[in-house]
PDB file of C-alpha atoms in Angstrom:
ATOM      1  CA  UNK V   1     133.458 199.518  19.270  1.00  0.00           C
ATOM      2  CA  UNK V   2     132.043 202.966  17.713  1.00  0.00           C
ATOM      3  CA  UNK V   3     133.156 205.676  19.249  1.00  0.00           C
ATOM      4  CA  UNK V   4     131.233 209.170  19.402  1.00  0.00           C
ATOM      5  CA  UNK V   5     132.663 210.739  16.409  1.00  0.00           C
ATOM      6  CA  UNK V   6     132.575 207.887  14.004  1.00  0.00           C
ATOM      7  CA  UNK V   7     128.682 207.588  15.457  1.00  0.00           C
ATOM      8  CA  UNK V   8     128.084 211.266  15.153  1.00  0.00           C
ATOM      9  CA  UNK V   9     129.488 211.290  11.511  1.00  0.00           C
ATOM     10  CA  UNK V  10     126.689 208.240  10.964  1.00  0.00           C
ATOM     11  CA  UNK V  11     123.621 210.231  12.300  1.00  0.00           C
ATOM     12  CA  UNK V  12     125.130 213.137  10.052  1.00  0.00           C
ATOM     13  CA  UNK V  13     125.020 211.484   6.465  1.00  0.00           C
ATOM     14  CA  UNK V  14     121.975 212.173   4.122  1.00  0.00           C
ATOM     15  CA  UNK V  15     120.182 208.583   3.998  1.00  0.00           C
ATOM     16  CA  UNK V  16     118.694 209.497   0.598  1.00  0.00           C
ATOM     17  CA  UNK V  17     122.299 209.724  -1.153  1.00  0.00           C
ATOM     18  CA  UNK V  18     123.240 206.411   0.568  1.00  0.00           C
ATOM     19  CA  UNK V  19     120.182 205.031  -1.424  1.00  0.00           C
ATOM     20  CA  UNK V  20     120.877 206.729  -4.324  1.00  0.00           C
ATOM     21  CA  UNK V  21     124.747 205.474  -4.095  1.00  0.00           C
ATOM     22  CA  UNK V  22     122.969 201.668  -3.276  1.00  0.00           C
ATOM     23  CA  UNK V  23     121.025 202.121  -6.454  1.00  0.00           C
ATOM     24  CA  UNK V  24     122.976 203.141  -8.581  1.00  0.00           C
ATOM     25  CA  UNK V  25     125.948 200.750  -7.899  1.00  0.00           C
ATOM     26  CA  UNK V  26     123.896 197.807  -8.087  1.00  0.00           C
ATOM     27  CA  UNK V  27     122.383 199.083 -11.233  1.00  0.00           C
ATOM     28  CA  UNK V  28     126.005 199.294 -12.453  1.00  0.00           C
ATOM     29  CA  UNK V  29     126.557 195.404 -11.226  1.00  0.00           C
ATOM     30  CA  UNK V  30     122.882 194.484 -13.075  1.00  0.00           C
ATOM     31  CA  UNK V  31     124.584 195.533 -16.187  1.00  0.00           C
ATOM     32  CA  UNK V  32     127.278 193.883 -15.544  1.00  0.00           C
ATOM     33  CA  UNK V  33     125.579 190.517 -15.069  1.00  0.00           C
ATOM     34  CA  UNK V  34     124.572 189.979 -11.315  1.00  0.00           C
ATOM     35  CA  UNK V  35     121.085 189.085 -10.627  1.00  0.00           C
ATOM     36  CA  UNK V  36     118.703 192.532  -9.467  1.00  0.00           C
ATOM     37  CA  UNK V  37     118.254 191.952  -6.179  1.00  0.00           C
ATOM     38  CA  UNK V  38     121.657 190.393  -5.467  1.00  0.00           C
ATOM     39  CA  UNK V  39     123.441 193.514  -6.634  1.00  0.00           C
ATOM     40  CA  UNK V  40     120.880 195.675  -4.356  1.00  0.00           C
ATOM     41  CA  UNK V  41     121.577 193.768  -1.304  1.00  0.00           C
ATOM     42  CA  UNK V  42     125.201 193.696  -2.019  1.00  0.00           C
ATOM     43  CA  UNK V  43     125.641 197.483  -2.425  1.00  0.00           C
ATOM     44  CA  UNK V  44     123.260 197.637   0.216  1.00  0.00           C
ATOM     45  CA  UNK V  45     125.963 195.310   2.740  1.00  0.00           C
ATOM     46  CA  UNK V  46     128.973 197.382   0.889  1.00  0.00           C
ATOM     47  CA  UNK V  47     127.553 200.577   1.739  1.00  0.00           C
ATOM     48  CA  UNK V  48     126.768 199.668   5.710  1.00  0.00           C
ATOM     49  CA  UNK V  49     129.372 200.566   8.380  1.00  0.00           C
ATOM     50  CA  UNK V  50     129.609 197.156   9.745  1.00  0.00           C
ATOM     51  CA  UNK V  51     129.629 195.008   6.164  1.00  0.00           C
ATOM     52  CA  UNK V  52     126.518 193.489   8.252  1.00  0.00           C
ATOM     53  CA  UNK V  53     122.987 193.206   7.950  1.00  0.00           C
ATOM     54  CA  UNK V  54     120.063 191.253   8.857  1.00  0.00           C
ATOM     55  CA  UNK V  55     117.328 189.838   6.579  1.00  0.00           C
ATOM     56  CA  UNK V  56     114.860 192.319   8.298  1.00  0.00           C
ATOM     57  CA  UNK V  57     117.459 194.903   8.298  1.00  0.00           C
ATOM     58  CA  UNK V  58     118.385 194.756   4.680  1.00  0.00           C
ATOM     59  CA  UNK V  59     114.129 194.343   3.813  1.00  0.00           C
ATOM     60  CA  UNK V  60     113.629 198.067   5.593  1.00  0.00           C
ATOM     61  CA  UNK V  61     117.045 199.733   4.436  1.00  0.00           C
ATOM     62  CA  UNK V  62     115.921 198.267   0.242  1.00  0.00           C
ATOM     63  CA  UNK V  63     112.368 198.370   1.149  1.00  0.00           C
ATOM     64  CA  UNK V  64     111.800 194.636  -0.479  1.00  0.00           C
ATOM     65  CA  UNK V  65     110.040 191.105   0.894  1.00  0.00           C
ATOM     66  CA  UNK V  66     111.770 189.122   3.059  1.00  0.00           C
ATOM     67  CA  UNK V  67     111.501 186.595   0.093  1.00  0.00           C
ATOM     68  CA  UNK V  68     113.459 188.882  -2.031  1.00  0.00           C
ATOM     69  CA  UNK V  69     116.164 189.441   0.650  1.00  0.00           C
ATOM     70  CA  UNK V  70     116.366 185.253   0.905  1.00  0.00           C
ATOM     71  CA  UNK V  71     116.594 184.772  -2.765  1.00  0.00           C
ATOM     72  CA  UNK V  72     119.554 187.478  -3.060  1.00  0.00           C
ATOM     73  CA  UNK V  73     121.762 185.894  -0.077  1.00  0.00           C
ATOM     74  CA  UNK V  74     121.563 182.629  -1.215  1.00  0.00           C
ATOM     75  CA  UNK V  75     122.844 183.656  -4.236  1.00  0.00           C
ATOM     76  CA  UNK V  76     125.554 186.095  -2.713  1.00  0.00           C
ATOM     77  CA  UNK V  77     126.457 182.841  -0.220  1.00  0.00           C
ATOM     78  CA  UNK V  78     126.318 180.490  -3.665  1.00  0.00           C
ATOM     79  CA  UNK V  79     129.177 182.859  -4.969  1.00  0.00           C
ATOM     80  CA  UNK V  80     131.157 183.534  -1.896  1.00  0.00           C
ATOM     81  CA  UNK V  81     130.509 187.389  -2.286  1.00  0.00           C
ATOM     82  CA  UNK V  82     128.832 187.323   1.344  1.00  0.00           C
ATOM     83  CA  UNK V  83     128.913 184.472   4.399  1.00  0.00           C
ATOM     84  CA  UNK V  84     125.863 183.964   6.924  1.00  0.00           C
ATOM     85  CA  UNK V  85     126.640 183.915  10.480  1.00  0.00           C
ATOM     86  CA  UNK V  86     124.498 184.074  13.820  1.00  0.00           C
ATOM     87  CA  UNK V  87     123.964 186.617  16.221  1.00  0.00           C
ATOM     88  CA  UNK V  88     125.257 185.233  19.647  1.00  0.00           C
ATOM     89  CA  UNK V  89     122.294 184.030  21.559  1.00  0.00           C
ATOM     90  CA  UNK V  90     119.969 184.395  18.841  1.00  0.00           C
ATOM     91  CA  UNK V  91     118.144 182.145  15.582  1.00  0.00           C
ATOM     92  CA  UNK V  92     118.811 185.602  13.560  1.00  0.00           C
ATOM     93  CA  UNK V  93     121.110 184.888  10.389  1.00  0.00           C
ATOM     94  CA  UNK V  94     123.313 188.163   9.704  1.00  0.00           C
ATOM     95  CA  UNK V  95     124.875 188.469   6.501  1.00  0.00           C
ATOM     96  CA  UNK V  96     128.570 189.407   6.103  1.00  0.00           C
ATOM     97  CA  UNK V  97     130.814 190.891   3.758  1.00  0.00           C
ATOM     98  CA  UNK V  98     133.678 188.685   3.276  1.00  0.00           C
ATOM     99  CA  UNK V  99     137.153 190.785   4.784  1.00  0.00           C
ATOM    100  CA  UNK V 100     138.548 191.634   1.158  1.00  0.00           C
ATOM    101  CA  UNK V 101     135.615 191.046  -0.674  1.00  0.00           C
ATOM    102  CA  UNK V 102     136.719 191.669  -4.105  1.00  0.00           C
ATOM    103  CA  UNK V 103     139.794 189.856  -3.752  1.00  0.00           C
ATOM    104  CA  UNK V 104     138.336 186.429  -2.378  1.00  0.00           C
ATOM    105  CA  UNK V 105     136.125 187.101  -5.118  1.00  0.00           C
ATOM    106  CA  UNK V 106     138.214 187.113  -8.043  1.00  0.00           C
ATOM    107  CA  UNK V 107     140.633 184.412  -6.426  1.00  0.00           C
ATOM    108  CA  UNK V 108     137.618 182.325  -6.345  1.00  0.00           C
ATOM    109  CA  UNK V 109     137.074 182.085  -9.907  1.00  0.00           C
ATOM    110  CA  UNK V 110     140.407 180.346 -10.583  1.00  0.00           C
ATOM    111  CA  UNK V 111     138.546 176.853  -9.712  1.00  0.00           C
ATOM    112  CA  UNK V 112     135.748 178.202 -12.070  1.00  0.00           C
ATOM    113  CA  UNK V 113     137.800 179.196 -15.180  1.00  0.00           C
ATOM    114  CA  UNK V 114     139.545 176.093 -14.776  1.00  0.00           C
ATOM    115  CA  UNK V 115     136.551 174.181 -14.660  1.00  0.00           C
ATOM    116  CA  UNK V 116     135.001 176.424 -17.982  1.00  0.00           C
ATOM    117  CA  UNK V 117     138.789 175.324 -19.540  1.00  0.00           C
ATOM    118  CA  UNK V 118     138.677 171.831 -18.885  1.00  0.00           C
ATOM    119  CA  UNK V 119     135.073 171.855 -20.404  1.00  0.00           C
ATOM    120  CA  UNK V 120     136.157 173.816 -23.535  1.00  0.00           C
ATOM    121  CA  UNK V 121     139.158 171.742 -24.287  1.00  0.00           C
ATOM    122  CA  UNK V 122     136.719 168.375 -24.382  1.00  0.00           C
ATOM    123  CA  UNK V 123     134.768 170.156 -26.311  1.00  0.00           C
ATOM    124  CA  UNK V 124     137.172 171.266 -28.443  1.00  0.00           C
ATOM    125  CA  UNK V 125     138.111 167.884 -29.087  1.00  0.00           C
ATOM    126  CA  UNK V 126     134.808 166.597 -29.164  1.00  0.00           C
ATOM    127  CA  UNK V 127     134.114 168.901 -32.017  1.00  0.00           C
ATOM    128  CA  UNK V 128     137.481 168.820 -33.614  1.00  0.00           C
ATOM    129  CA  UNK V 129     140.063 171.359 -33.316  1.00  0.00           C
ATOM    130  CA  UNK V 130     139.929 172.245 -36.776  1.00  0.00           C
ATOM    131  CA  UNK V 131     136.269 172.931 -37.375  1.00  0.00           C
ATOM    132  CA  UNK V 132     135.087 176.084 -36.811  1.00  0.00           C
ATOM    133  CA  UNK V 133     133.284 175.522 -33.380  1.00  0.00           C
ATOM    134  CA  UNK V 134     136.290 173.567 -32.154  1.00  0.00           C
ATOM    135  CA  UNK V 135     138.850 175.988 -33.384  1.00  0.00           C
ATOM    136  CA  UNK V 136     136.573 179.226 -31.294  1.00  0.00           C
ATOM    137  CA  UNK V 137     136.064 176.959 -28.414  1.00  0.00           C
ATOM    138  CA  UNK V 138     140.232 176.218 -28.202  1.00  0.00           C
ATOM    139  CA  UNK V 139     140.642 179.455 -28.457  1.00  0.00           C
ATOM    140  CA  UNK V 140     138.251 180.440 -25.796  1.00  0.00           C
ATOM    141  CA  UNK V 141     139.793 177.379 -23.551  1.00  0.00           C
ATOM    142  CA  UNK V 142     143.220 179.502 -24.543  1.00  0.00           C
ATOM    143  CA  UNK V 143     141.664 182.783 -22.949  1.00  0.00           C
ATOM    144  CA  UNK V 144     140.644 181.297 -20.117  1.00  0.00           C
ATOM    145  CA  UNK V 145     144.301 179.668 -19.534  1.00  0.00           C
ATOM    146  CA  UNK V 146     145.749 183.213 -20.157  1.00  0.00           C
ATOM    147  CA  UNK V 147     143.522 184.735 -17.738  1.00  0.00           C
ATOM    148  CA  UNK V 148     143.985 182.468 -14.789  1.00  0.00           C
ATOM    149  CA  UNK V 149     147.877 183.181 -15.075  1.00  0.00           C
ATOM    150  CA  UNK V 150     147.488 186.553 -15.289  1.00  0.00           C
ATOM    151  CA  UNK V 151     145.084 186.688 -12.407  1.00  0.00           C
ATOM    152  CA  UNK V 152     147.039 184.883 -10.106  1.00  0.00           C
ATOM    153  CA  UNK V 153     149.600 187.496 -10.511  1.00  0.00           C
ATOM    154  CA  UNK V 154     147.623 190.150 -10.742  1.00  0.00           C
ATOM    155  CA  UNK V 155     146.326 189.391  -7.165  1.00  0.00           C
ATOM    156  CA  UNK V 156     149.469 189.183  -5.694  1.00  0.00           C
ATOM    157  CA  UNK V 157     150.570 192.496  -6.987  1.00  0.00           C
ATOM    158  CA  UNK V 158     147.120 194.118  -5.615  1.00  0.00           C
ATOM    159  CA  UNK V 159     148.596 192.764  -1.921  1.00  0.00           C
ATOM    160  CA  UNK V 160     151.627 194.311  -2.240  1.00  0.00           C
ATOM    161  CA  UNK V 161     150.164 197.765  -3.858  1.00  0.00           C
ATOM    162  CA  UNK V 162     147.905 197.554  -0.851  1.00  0.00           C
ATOM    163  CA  UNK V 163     150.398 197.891   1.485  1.00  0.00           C
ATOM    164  CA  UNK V 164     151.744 201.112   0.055  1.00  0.00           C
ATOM    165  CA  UNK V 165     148.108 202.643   0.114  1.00  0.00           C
ATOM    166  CA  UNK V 166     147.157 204.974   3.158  1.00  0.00           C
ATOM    167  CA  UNK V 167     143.629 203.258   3.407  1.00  0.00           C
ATOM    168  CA  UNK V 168     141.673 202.218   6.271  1.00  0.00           C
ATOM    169  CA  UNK V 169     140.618 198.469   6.626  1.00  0.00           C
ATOM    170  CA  UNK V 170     136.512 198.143   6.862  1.00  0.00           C
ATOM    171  CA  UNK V 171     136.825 198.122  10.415  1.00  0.00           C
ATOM    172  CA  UNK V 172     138.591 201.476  10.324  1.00  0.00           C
ATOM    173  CA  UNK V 173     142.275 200.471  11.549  1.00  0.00           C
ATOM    174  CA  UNK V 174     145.194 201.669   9.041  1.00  0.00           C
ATOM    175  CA  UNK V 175     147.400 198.803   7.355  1.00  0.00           C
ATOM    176  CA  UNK V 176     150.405 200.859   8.193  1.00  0.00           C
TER     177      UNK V 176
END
């Protein structure tokens, strides 16, 4: 539930920085990689009190077709980045930031480096170890092993740093 102050501090913000903060992170995610749109209605979801947003919602606040809005969730869902849920009584889908976004995220891509690793090590068999291709895609298979180890450790350091960090949780209780 909103109270007054956290709905009176809403009404107060300058809706042309919030687009300008939209754009520009999901220009900084473009160069990074992620499709256009995607980013856009990512930031978009990031940058919304409730993590939440409908397809019309998210057309008016990026100012973009309903097609463009479908093509970016289903990518978003494809990637576990956002999940689609309904609106009690209603056929409206609402899309959702995932609780801990960024680290479901990067947790998620263990099963996808391992798949890339698997992949690289046939291949780097396929093509022989001691060729050139086979020797860069070992090595690459090697990276990717290196990474996942490090990740998994890496995330659960992040939990317990977390814990000592005075921030609010998206729905605006402390952790303490």
């Amino acid at each position: 539930m909103t109270s007054e102050t956290e709905q009176s501090m809403r009404d107060e913000r300058d809706a042309e920085a919030v687009s300008r903060f939209v754009e520009r992170f999901a220009s900084d995610m473009t160069e990074a990689g992620m499709q256009r749109m995607a980013s856009r209605v990512f930031a978009a979801l990031l940058a919304d009190d409730e993590g939440s947003m409908t397809s019309a919602e998210l057309a008016v606040a990026l100012q973009i077709s309903p097609a463009a809005v479908s093509g970016a969730v289903n990518y978003l869902t494809q990637v576990s980045m956002i999940g689609r849920e309904r609106d009690p009584g209603s056929r409206r889908d609402r899309y959702r930031l995932h609780d801990e976004v960024w680290y479901t995220t990067f947790t998620q891509r263990d099963r996808v480096i391992t798949r890339w690793e698997n992949t690289l090590k046939d291949g780097a068999r396929t093509l022989g170890e001691h060729t050139p291709a086979g020797a860069r895609l070992a090595e690459t298979a090697a990276f990717f092993e290196f990474v996942q180890s490090e990740l998994s450790g890496m995330m659960d350091r992040w939990r317990e740093h977390r814990k000592t960090l005075d921030l609010p949780m998206a729905d605006g209780r402390s952790h303490a």
